[in-house]
Short mmCIF file of C-alpha atoms and ligand atoms in Angstrom, two decimals:
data_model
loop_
_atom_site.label_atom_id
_atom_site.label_comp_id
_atom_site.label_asym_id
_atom_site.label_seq_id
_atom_site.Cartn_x
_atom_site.Cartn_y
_atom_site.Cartn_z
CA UNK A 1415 52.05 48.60 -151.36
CA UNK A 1416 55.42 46.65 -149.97
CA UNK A 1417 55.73 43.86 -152.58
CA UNK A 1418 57.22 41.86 -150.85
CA UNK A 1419 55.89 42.27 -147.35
CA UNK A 1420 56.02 39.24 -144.87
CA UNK A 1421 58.68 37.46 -147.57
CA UNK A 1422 62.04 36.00 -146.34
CA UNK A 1423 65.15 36.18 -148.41
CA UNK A 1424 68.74 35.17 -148.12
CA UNK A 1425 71.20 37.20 -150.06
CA UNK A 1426 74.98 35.76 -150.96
CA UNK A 1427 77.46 37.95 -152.41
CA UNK A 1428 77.88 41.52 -150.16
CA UNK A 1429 81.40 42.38 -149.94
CA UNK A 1430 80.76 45.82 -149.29
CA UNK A 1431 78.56 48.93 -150.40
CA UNK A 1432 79.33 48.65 -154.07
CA UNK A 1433 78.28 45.54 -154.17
CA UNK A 1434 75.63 44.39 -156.58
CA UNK A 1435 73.79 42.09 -153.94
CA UNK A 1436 73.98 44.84 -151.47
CA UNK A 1437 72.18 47.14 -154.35
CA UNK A 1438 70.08 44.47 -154.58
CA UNK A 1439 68.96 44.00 -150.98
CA UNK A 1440 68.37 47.59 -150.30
CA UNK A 1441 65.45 47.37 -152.77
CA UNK A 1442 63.83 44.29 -151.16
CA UNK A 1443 64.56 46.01 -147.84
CA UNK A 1444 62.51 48.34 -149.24
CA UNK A 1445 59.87 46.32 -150.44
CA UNK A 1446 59.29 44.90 -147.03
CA UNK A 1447 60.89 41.64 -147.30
CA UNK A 1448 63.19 40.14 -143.99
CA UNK A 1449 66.68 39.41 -144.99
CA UNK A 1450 69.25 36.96 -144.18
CA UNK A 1451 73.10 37.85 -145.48
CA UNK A 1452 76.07 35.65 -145.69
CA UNK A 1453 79.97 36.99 -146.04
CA UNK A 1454 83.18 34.93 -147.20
CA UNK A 1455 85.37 35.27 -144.56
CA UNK A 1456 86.21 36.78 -141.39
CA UNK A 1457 87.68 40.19 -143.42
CA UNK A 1458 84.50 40.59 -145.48
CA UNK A 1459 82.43 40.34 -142.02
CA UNK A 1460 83.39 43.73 -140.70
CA UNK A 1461 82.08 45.44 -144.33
CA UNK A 1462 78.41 42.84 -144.20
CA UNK A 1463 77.38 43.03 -140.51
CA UNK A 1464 76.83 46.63 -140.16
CA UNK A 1465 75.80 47.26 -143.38
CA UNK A 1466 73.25 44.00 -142.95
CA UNK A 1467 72.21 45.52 -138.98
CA UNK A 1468 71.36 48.90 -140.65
CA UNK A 1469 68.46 47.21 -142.28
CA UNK A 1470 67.37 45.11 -139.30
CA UNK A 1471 68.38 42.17 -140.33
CA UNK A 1472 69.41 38.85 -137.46
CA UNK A 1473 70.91 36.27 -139.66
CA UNK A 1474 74.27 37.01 -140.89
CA UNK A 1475 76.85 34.09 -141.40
CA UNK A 1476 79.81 33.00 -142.96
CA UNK A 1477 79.50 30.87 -146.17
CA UNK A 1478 82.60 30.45 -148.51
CA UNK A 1479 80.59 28.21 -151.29
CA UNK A 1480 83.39 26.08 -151.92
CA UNK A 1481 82.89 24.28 -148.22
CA UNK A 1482 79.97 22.22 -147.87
CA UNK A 1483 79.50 22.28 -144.11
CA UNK A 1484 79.28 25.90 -144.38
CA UNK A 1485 76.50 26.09 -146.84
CA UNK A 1486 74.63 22.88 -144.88
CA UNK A 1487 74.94 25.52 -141.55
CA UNK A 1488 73.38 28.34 -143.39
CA UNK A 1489 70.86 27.08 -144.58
CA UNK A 1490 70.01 24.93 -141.22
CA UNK A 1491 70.07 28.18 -139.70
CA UNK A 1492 67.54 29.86 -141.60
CA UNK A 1493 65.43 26.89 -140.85
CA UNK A 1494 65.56 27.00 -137.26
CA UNK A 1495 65.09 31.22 -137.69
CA UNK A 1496 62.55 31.36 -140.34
CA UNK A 1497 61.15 27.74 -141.10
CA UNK A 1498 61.08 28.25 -144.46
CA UNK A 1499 62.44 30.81 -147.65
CA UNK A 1500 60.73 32.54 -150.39
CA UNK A 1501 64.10 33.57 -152.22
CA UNK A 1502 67.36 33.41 -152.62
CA UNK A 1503 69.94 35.63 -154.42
CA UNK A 1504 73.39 34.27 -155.48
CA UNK A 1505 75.79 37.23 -156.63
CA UNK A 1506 78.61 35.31 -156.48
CA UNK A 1507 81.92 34.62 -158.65
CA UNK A 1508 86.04 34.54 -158.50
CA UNK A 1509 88.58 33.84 -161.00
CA UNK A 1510 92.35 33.65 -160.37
CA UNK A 1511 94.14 37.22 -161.52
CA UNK A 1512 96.14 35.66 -163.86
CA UNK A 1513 93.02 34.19 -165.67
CA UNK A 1514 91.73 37.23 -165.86
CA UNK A 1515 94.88 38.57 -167.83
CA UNK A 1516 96.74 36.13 -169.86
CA UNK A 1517 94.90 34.83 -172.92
CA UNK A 1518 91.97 32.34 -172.28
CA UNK A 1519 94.45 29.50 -173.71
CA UNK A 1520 96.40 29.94 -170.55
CA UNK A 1521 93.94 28.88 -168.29
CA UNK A 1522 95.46 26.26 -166.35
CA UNK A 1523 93.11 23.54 -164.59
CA UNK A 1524 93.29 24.49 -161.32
CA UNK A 1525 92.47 27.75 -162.13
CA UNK A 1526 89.51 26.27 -164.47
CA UNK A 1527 88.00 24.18 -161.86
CA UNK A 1528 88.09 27.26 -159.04
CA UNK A 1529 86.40 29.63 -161.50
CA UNK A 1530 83.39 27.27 -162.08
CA UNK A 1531 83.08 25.98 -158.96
CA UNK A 1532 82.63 29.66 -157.02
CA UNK A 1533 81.10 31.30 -160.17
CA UNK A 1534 78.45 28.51 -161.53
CA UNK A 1535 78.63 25.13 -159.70
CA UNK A 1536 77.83 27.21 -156.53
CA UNK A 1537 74.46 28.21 -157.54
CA UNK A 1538 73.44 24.39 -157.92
CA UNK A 1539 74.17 24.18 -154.54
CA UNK A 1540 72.77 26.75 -152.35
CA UNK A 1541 69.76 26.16 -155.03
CA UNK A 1542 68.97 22.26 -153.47
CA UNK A 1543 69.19 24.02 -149.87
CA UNK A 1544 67.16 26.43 -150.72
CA UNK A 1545 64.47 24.30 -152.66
CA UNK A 1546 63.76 22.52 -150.03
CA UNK A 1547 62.99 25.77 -147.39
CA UNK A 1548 60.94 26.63 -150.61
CA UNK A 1549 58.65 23.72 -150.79
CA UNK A 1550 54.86 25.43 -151.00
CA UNK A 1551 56.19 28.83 -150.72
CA UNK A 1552 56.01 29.72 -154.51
CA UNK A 1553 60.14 30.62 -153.96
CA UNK A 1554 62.43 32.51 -156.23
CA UNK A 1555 65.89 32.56 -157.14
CA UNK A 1556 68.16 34.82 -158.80
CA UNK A 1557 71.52 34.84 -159.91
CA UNK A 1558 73.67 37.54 -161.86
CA UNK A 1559 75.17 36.88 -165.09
CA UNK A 1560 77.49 39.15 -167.72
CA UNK A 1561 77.27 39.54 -171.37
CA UNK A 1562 80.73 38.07 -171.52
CA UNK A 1563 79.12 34.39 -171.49
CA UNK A 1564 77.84 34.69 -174.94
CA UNK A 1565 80.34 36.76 -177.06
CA UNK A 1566 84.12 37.64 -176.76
CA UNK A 1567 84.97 39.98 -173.83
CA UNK A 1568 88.63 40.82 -173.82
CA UNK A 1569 90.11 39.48 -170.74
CA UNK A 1570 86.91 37.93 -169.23
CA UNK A 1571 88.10 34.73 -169.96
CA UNK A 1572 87.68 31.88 -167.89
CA UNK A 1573 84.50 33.89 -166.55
CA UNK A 1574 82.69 34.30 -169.26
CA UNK A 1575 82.91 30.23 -169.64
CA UNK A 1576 81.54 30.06 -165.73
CA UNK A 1577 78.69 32.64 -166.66
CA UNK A 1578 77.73 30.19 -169.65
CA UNK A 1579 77.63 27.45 -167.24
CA UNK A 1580 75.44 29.57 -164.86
CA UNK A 1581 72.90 30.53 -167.47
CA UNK A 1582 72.51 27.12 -168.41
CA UNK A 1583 72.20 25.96 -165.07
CA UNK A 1584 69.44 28.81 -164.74
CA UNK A 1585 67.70 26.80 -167.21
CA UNK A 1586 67.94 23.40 -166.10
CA UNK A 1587 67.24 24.41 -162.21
CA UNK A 1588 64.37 25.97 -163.21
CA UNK A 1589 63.25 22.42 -164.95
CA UNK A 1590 63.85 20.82 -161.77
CA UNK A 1591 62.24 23.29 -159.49
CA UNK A 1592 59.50 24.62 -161.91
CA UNK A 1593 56.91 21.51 -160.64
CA UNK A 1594 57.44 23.31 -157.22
CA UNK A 1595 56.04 26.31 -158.02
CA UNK A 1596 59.82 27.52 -157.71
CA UNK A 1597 61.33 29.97 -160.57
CA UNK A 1598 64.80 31.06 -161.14
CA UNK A 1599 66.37 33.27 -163.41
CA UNK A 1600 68.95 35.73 -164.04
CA UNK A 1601 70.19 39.43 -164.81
CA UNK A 1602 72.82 39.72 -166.98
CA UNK A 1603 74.00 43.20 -166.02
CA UNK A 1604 76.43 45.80 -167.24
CA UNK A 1605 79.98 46.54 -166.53
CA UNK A 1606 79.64 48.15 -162.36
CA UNK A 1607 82.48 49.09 -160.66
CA UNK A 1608 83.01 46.93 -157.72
CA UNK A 1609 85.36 44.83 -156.12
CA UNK A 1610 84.95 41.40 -158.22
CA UNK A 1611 85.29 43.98 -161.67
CA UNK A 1612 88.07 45.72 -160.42
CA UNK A 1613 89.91 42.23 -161.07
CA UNK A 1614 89.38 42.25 -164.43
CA UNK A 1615 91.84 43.85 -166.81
CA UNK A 1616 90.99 46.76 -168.90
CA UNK A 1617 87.72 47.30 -166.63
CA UNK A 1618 87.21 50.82 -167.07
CA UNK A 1619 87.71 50.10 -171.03
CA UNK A 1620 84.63 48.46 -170.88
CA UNK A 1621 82.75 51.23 -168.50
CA UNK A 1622 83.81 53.71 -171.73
CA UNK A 1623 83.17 51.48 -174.66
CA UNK A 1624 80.06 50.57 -173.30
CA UNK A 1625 78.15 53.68 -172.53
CA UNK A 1626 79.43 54.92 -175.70
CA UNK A 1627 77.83 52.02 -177.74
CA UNK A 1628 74.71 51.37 -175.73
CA UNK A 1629 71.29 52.64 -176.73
CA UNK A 1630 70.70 54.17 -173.33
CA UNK A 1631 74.59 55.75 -173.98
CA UNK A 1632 75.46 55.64 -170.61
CA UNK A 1633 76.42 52.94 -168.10
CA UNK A 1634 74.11 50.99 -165.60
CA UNK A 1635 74.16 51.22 -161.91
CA UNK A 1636 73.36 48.92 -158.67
CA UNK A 1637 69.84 50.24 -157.91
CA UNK A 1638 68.54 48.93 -161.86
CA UNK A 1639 69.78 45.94 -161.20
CA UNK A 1640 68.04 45.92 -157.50
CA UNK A 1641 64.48 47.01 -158.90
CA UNK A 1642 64.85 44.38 -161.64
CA UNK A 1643 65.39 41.62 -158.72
CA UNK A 1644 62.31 43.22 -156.86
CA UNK A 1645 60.67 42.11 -159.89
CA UNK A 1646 61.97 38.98 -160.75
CA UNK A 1647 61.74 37.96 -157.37
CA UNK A 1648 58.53 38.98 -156.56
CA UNK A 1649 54.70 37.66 -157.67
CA UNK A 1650 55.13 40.87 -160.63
CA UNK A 1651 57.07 37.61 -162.34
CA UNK A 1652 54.78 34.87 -161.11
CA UNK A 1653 55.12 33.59 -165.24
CA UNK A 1654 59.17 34.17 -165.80
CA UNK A 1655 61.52 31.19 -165.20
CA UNK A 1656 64.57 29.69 -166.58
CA UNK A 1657 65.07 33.79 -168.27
CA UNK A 1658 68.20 35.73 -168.08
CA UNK A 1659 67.25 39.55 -168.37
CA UNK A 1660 69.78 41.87 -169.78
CA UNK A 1661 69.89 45.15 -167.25
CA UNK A 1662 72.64 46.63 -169.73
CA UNK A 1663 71.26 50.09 -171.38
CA UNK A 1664 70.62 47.79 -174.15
CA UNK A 1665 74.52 47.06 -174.81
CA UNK A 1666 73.19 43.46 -176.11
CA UNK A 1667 71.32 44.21 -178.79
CA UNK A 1668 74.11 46.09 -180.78
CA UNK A 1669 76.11 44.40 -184.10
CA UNK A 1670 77.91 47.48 -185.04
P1 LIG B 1970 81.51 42.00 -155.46
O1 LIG B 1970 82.98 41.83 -155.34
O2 LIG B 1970 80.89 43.05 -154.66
O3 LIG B 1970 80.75 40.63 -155.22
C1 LIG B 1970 81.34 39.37 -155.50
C2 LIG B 1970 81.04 38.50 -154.30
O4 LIG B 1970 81.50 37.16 -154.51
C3 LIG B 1970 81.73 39.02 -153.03
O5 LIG B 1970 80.79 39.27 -152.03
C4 LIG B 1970 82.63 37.86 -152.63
O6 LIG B 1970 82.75 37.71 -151.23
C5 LIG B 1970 81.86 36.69 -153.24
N1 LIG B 1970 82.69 35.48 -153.30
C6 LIG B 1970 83.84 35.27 -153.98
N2 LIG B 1970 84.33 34.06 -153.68
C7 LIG B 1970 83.46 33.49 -152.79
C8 LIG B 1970 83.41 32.25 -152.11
N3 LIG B 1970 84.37 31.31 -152.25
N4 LIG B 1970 82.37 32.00 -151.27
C9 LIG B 1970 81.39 32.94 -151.10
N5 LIG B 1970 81.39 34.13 -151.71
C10 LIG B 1970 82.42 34.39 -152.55
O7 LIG B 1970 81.25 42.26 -157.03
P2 LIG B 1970 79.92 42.35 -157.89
O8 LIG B 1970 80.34 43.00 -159.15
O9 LIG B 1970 78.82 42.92 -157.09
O10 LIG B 1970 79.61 40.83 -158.23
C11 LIG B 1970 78.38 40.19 -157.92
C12 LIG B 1970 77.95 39.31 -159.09
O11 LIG B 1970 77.58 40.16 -160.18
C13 LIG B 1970 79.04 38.39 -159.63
O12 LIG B 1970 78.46 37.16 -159.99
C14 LIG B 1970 79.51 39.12 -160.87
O13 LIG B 1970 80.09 38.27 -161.82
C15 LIG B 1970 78.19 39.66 -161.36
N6 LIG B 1970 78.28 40.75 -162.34
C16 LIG B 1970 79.04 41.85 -162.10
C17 LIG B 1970 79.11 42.86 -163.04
C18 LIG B 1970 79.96 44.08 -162.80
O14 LIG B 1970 80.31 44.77 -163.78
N7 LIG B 1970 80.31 44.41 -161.58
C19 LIG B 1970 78.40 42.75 -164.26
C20 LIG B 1970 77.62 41.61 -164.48
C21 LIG B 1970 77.57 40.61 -163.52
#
């Protein structure tokens, strides 16, 4: 049975094939579901339209989150396409190098404010858009998180402060939306290597430490965290809401 057969979904955050939202979309590809992709800039476009076209998909536009009119278009788009949205997944975040290196103290403002805007405040707005194509559709949405919001990840930084901001927005979206019938939530996922991780210092330090201290002793990859959006996203989680799932090997639970 295609879970999600007849369901339309728009997906932010492809930059390429390693990408977690493209590991993601493959699976609700899969489950039958019609998919709409977006891509930050004109560079990004020539990695997200074919891979988009290989799964037959007709909407694919630019969206950097930090402009307004390009989020309005998307989603105006998908109206006049679809008339309506059952989900929406938001695999999205950026932090300066430098905050990514230097110690957190460093982090100047500027630097502060572009961080939270891309990586958290961006989910509260493709969120309204998308609660409104939702309305009587029983939508989802989904964002992806890192351990690095609740304890101290070497060099994550500034991120780690945006991914606290995004879990707790999780939360209070899903009180807003919750009377709608809407849920969101999100996976809090291993290290990956991709392009956004390949920013952060000492990456493959945490690929290493992390497989060696997990339960599962080994590292995650980008179809676990698609088959936990299948379910998240689809009626198999018609009860979850306001939940951020760890997809980690278990790397959370650990003390010592
Ligand atoms: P990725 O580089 O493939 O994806 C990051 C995406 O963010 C890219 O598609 C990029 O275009 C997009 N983006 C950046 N600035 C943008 C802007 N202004 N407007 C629109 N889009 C913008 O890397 P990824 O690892 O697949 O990251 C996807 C999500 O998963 C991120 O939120 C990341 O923090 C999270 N995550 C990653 C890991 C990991 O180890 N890779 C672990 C846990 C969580």
């Amino acid at each position: 049975m295609k879970m999600l057969k007849g369901k339309k979904g728009a997906i932010f955050g492809v930059a390429n094939d390693k990408s977690i939202a493209w590991g993601i979309a493959q699976m609700l590809h899969e489950a039958g579901a019609d998919l709409a992709f977006t891509y930050a800039g004109e560079i990004l476009e020539k990695r997200v339209r074919p891979l988009a076209e290989k799964i037959g998909s007709k909407i694919i536009l630019p969206c950097d989150v930090t402009k307004d009119e390009e989020i309005k278009q998307v989603f105006q788009n998908i109206r006049q396409e679809w008339g309506g949205l059952d989900f929406l997944v938001h695999a999205i975040a950026y932090a300066n190098k430098e905050d990514l290196t230097n110690p957190y103290i460093e982090t100047s403002r500027e630097g502060f404010h572009l961080a939270l805007d891309i990586s958290s405040y961006s989910l509260v707005a493709l969120s309204r858009h998308a609660a409104a194509l939702m309305e009587g559709r029983q939508g989802a949405i989904l964002t992806m998180t890192y351990m690095g919001s609740e304890r101290v990840i070497p060099n994550y930084n500034v991120m780690g402060v945006a991914k606290a901001a995004l879990e707790a927005s999780v939360k209070y979206l899903a009180y807003d939306l919750g009377p709608k019938g809407t849920r969101v939530n999100a996976i809090s996922a291993g290290p990956i290597r991709t392009l956004a991780s390949s920013g952060i210092s000492g990456f493959k330090e945490m690929l290493h430490f992390s497989s060696e201290r997990a339960p599962l002793k080994r590292n995650i990859d980008q179809d676990e965290v698609g088959r936990t959006a299948l379910y998240l996203l689809s009626d198999m989680a018609s009860a979850v809401t306001g939940e951020v799932l760890h997809v980690d090997a278990g790397y959370n639970i650990m003390g010592m």
